[in-house]
């Protein structure tokens, strides 16, 4: 027997504002129904280490970022496609990314 996948609930505007106030480097991209942040590291190895660390956690969460990397910069966009916008999964991954960034020497 299979169970239906229930997408996470969208955050209300008030909940999103409150949670983003705790993540000051993240920005709400209203038109894209996403949050985003640019990370900067000392070099490519640090940026790649950050991406590797995040990828392992994201896989366990089954929630994957949209990101790009150029040398020491990683641009991130988070949204929950199944829900059509921003959910608690996005905020959890954003917090994890902030911690991972600090652990490898990013800003």
Coordinates of N, CA, C and O in Angstrom, one line a residue:
X1 N 0.8 -1.2 0.0 CA 0.0 0.0 0.0 C 0.9 1.2 0.0 O 1.8 1.3 0.8
X2 N 0.6 2.2 -0.9 CA 1.4 3.4 -0.9 C 0.5 4.5 -0.3 O -0.7 4.5 -0.3
X3 N 1.2 5.5 0.3 CA 0.6 6.6 0.9 C 0.8 7.8 0.0 O 1.8 8.0 -0.6
X4 N -0.2 8.7 0.0 CA -0.1 9.9 -0.8 C 0.9 10.9 -0.2 O 0.9 11.0 1.0
X5 N 1.6 11.5 -1.0 CA 2.6 12.6 -0.5 C 1.8 13.8 -0.2 O 1.1 14.3 -1.1
X6 N 1.9 14.3 1.0 CA 1.3 15.6 1.3 C 2.3 16.7 1.4 O 3.3 16.6 2.2
X7 N 2.2 17.7 0.5 CA 3.2 18.7 0.5 C 3.2 19.5 1.8 O 2.1 19.6 2.4
X8 N 4.3 20.1 2.2 CA 4.3 20.9 3.4 C 3.4 22.2 3.2 O 3.2 22.6 2.1
X9 N 3.0 22.7 4.3 CA 2.1 23.9 4.2 C 2.9 25.2 4.0 O 4.0 25.3 4.6
X10 N 2.4 26.1 3.2 CA 3.0 27.4 2.9 C 3.0 28.2 4.2 O 2.1 28.1 5.0
X11 N 4.1 29.0 4.4 CA 4.1 29.8 5.6 C 3.2 31.1 5.3 O 3.2 31.6 4.2
X12 N 2.6 31.5 6.3 CA 1.8 32.8 6.2 C 2.8 33.9 6.1 O 3.9 33.8 6.5
X13 N 2.4 35.0 5.5 CA 3.3 36.2 5.4 C 3.8 36.6 6.8 O 5.0 37.0 6.9
X14 N 3.0 36.6 7.8 CA 3.4 37.0 9.2 C 4.5 36.0 9.7 O 5.5 36.4 10.3
X15 N 4.2 34.7 9.5 CA 5.2 33.7 9.9 C 6.5 33.8 9.2 O 7.6 33.7 9.7
X16 N 6.4 34.1 7.9 CA 7.6 34.2 7.1 C 8.4 35.4 7.5 O 9.6 35.4 7.7
X17 N 7.8 36.6 7.7 CA 8.5 37.8 8.2 C 9.1 37.5 9.5 O 10.3 37.9 9.7
X18 N 8.4 36.8 10.4 CA 9.0 36.6 11.8 C 10.2 35.7 11.6 O 11.3 36.0 12.2
X19 N 10.1 34.6 10.8 CA 11.3 33.7 10.7 C 12.4 34.3 10.0 O 13.6 34.1 10.3
X20 N 12.2 35.2 9.0 CA 13.2 35.8 8.3 C 13.9 36.9 9.1 O 15.1 37.2 8.9
X21 N 13.2 37.4 10.1 CA 13.9 38.4 11.0 C 15.0 37.7 11.8 O 15.9 38.3 12.3
X22 N 14.9 36.4 12.0 CA 16.0 35.6 12.6 C 17.1 35.2 11.7 O 18.1 34.6 12.1
X23 N 16.9 35.4 10.4 CA 17.9 35.1 9.3 C 18.1 36.3 8.5 O 17.7 36.4 7.4
X24 N 18.8 37.3 9.1 CA 18.9 38.6 8.5 C 19.6 38.7 7.1 O 19.4 39.6 6.3
X25 N 20.4 37.7 6.8 CA 21.1 37.7 5.5 C 20.3 37.1 4.4 O 20.7 37.1 3.2
X26 N 19.2 36.5 4.7 CA 18.3 35.9 3.7 C 17.3 36.9 3.3 O 16.8 37.8 4.1
X27 N 16.9 36.9 2.0 CA 16.0 37.9 1.4 C 14.8 37.2 0.8 O 14.9 36.1 0.2
X28 N 13.6 37.8 1.0 CA 12.4 37.2 0.4 C 12.3 37.7 -1.1 O 12.3 38.9 -1.3
X29 N 12.2 36.8 -2.0 CA 12.0 37.1 -3.4 C 10.5 36.9 -3.7 O 10.1 35.7 -4.1
X30 N 9.7 37.9 -3.4 CA 8.2 37.7 -3.4 C 7.7 37.2 -4.8 O 6.9 36.2 -4.9
X31 N 8.2 37.8 -5.9 CA 7.8 37.4 -7.2 C 8.1 35.9 -7.5 O 7.4 35.2 -8.2
X32 N 9.2 35.4 -7.0 CA 9.6 34.0 -7.2 C 9.1 33.1 -6.2 O 9.4 31.9 -6.3
X33 N 8.4 33.6 -5.1 CA 8.0 32.8 -4.0 C 9.1 31.9 -3.5 O 9.0 30.7 -3.3
X34 N 10.2 32.6 -3.2 CA 11.4 32.0 -2.7 C 12.2 32.9 -1.7 O 11.9 34.1 -1.6
X35 N 13.2 32.3 -1.0 CA 14.1 33.1 -0.3 C 15.5 32.9 -0.9 O 15.7 31.8 -1.5
X36 N 16.4 33.8 -0.7 CA 17.7 33.7 -1.3 C 18.8 34.3 -0.4 O 18.5 35.2 0.4
X37 N 20.0 33.9 -0.7 CA 21.2 34.4 -0.1 C 22.4 34.2 -0.9 O 22.5 33.1 -1.6
X38 N 23.3 35.1 -0.8 CA 24.7 34.9 -1.5 C 25.7 34.6 -0.4 O 25.7 35.4 0.6
X39 N 26.4 33.6 -0.5 CA 27.5 33.2 0.4 C 28.8 33.5 -0.2 O 29.0 33.4 -1.5
X40 N 29.8 34.0 0.5 CA 31.1 34.2 0.0 C 32.1 33.5 0.9 O 32.0 33.6 2.2
X41 N 33.1 32.9 0.3 CA 34.1 32.1 1.0 C 35.5 32.6 0.7 O 35.7 33.4 -0.3
X42 N 36.5 32.1 1.4 CA 37.9 32.5 1.1 C 38.4 32.0 -0.3 O 39.2 32.7 -0.9
X43 N 37.9 30.9 -0.7 CA 38.4 30.3 -2.0 C 37.4 29.3 -2.5 O 36.4 29.0 -1.8
X44 N 37.7 28.7 -3.6 CA 36.8 27.7 -4.2 C 36.7 26.4 -3.3 O 35.6 25.9 -3.2
X45 N 37.8 26.0 -2.7 CA 37.7 24.8 -1.8 C 36.7 25.0 -0.7 O 36.0 24.1 -0.3
X46 N 36.7 26.2 0.0 CA 35.8 26.4 1.0 C 34.3 26.4 0.5 O 33.4 25.9 1.1
X47 N 34.1 27.1 -0.7 CA 32.8 27.1 -1.3 C 32.3 25.7 -1.6 O 31.2 25.3 -1.3
X48 N 33.2 24.9 -2.1 CA 32.8 23.5 -2.5 C 32.6 22.7 -1.2 O 31.7 21.8 -1.2
X49 N 33.4 22.9 -0.2 CA 33.2 22.2 1.1 C 31.8 22.5 1.7 O 31.1 21.6 2.2
X50 N 31.4 23.8 1.6 CA 30.1 24.2 2.1 C 29.0 23.5 1.3 O 28.1 22.9 1.8
X51 N 29.2 23.5 0.0 CA 28.1 22.8 -0.9 C 28.0 21.3 -0.6 O 26.9 20.8 -0.6
X52 N 29.2 20.7 -0.4 CA 29.2 19.3 -0.1 C 28.5 19.0 1.2 O 27.6 18.1 1.3
X53 N 28.8 19.8 2.3 CA 28.2 19.6 3.6 C 26.7 19.8 3.5 O 25.9 19.0 4.0
X54 N 26.2 20.8 2.8 CA 24.8 21.1 2.6 C 24.1 20.0 1.8 O 23.0 19.6 2.2
X55 N 24.8 19.5 0.8 CA 24.2 18.5 -0.1 C 23.9 17.2 0.7 O 22.8 16.6 0.5
X56 N 24.7 16.9 1.6 CA 24.5 15.7 2.4 C 23.3 15.8 3.3 O 22.4 14.9 3.4
X57 N 23.1 17.0 3.9 CA 21.9 17.3 4.8 C 20.7 17.4 3.9 O 19.6 16.9 4.3
X58 N 20.8 18.1 2.8 CA 19.6 18.3 1.9 C 19.1 17.0 1.4 O 17.9 16.8 1.3
X59 N 20.0 16.0 1.1 CA 19.5 14.7 0.7 C 18.7 14.0 1.7 O 17.7 13.4 1.5
X60 N 19.2 14.1 3.0 CA 18.5 13.4 4.1 C 17.1 14.1 4.3 O 16.2 13.4 4.7
X61 N 17.1 15.4 4.1 CA 15.8 16.1 4.2 C 14.9 15.9 3.0 O 13.7 16.3 3.1
X62 N 15.4 15.4 1.9 CA 14.7 15.4 0.7 C 14.2 16.7 0.3 O 13.1 16.9 -0.1
X63 N 15.1 17.7 0.5 CA 14.7 19.1 0.1 C 16.0 19.8 -0.4 O 16.9 20.0 0.3
X64 N 16.0 20.1 -1.7 CA 17.2 20.4 -2.4 C 17.3 21.9 -2.8 O 16.3 22.4 -3.4
X65 N 18.4 22.6 -2.6 CA 18.5 24.0 -3.0 C 18.7 24.1 -4.5 O 19.1 23.2 -5.2
X66 N 18.3 25.3 -4.9 CA 18.7 25.8 -6.3 C 19.9 26.7 -6.0 O 19.8 27.6 -5.2
X67 N 21.0 26.3 -6.6 CA 22.2 27.1 -6.3 C 23.2 27.2 -7.5 O 23.1 26.3 -8.4
X68 N 24.0 28.1 -7.4 CA 25.1 28.2 -8.4 C 26.4 28.6 -7.7 O 26.4 29.3 -6.7
X69 N 27.5 28.2 -8.3 CA 28.8 28.5 -7.7 C 29.7 29.1 -8.7 O 29.9 28.5 -9.8
X70 N 30.4 30.2 -8.4 CA 31.5 30.7 -9.2 C 32.6 31.0 -8.2 O 32.4 31.9 -7.4
X71 N 33.7 30.3 -8.4 CA 34.9 30.4 -7.5 C 34.5 30.4 -6.1 O 34.2 29.4 -5.5
X72 N 34.5 31.6 -5.4 CA 34.3 31.6 -3.9 C 32.9 32.0 -3.5 O 32.6 32.3 -2.4
X73 N 32.0 32.1 -4.5 CA 30.6 32.6 -4.2 C 29.6 31.4 -4.5 O 29.8 30.7 -5.5
X74 N 28.6 31.4 -3.7 CA 27.5 30.4 -3.9 C 26.2 31.2 -3.7 O 26.0 31.8 -2.7
X75 N 25.4 31.3 -4.8 CA 24.1 31.9 -4.7 C 23.1 30.8 -4.5 O 23.1 29.8 -5.3
X76 N 22.2 31.1 -3.6 CA 21.2 30.1 -3.2 C 19.8 30.7 -3.3 O 19.5 31.8 -3.0
X77 N 18.9 29.8 -3.8 CA 17.4 30.1 -3.8 C 16.7 28.9 -3.3 O 17.0 27.8 -3.7
X78 N 15.8 29.2 -2.3 CA 15.1 28.1 -1.7 C 13.6 28.3 -1.9 O 13.1 29.4 -1.6
X79 N 12.9 27.3 -2.3 CA 11.4 27.3 -2.4 C 11.0 25.8 -2.3 O 11.8 24.9 -2.6
X80 N 9.8 25.6 -1.9 CA 9.2 24.2 -1.9 C 8.3 24.1 -3.1 O 7.2 24.6 -3.1
X81 N 8.8 23.5 -4.2 CA 8.0 23.4 -5.4 C 6.7 22.7 -5.2 O 5.7 23.1 -5.8
X82 N 6.7 21.6 -4.4 CA 5.4 20.9 -4.2 C 4.3 21.7 -3.6 O 3.2 21.5 -3.8
X83 N 4.7 22.7 -2.8 CA 3.8 23.6 -2.1 C 3.5 24.9 -2.9 O 2.6 25.6 -2.5
X84 N 4.4 25.2 -3.8 CA 4.2 26.4 -4.6 C 4.7 27.7 -3.9 O 4.2 28.8 -4.1
X85 N 5.6 27.5 -3.0 CA 6.1 28.7 -2.2 C 7.0 28.3 -1.1 O 7.7 27.2 -1.1
X86 N 7.1 29.1 -0.1 CA 8.0 29.0 1.0 C 7.4 28.2 2.2 O 6.3 28.6 2.6
X87 N 8.1 27.2 2.7 CA 7.6 26.4 3.8 C 8.6 26.3 4.9 O 9.8 26.8 4.7
X88 N 8.3 25.7 6.0 CA 9.2 25.5 7.1 C 10.5 24.7 6.6 O 11.6 24.9 7.1
X89 N 10.4 23.9 5.6 CA 11.6 23.2 5.0 C 12.6 24.1 4.5 O 13.8 24.0 4.7
X90 N 12.1 25.2 3.9 CA 13.1 26.2 3.3 C 13.8 26.9 4.5 O 15.0 27.1 4.4
X91 N 13.1 27.3 5.5 CA 13.7 28.0 6.6 C 14.7 27.1 7.4 O 15.7 27.5 7.8
X92 N 14.3 25.8 7.5 CA 15.2 24.8 8.2 C 16.5 24.7 7.4 O 17.6 24.6 7.9
X93 N 16.4 24.6 6.0 CA 17.6 24.4 5.2 C 18.4 25.7 5.2 O 19.6 25.7 5.2
X94 N 17.7 26.9 5.3 CA 18.5 28.2 5.4 C 19.3 28.2 6.7 O 20.5 28.6 6.6
X95 N 18.7 27.8 7.8 CA 19.4 27.8 9.1 C 20.6 26.9 9.0 O 21.7 27.2 9.4
X96 N 20.4 25.7 8.4 CA 21.5 24.7 8.2 C 22.6 25.3 7.4 O 23.8 25.1 7.7
X97 N 22.2 26.0 6.3 CA 23.2 26.6 5.4 C 24.0 27.7 6.2 O 25.3 27.8 6.0
X98 N 23.4 28.5 7.0 CA 24.1 29.5 7.8 C 25.1 28.8 8.7 O 26.3 29.3 8.8
X99 N 24.7 27.7 9.4 CA 25.7 27.0 10.2 C 26.8 26.4 9.4 O 28.0 26.5 9.8
X100 N 26.5 25.8 8.3 CA 27.5 25.2 7.5 C 28.5 26.2 7.0 O 29.7 26.0 6.9
X101 N 28.0 27.4 6.6 CA 28.8 28.5 6.1 C 29.9 28.9 7.2 O 31.1 29.0 6.8
X102 N 29.4 29.1 8.4 CA 30.3 29.4 9.5 C 31.4 28.3 9.7 O 32.5 28.6 10.0
X103 N 31.0 27.1 9.6 CA 31.9 26.0 9.9 C 33.0 25.9 8.9 O 34.1 25.3 9.3
X104 N 32.8 26.4 7.7 CA 33.9 26.3 6.7 C 34.6 27.7 6.4 O 35.4 27.8 5.5
X105 N 34.2 28.7 7.2 CA 34.9 30.0 7.1 C 34.2 31.0 6.2 O 34.8 31.9 5.8
X106 N 32.9 30.8 5.9 CA 32.2 31.7 5.1 C 31.6 32.8 5.8 O 31.7 32.9 7.1
X107 N 31.0 33.7 5.1 CA 30.3 34.9 5.8 C 28.9 34.6 5.9 O 28.2 33.8 5.3

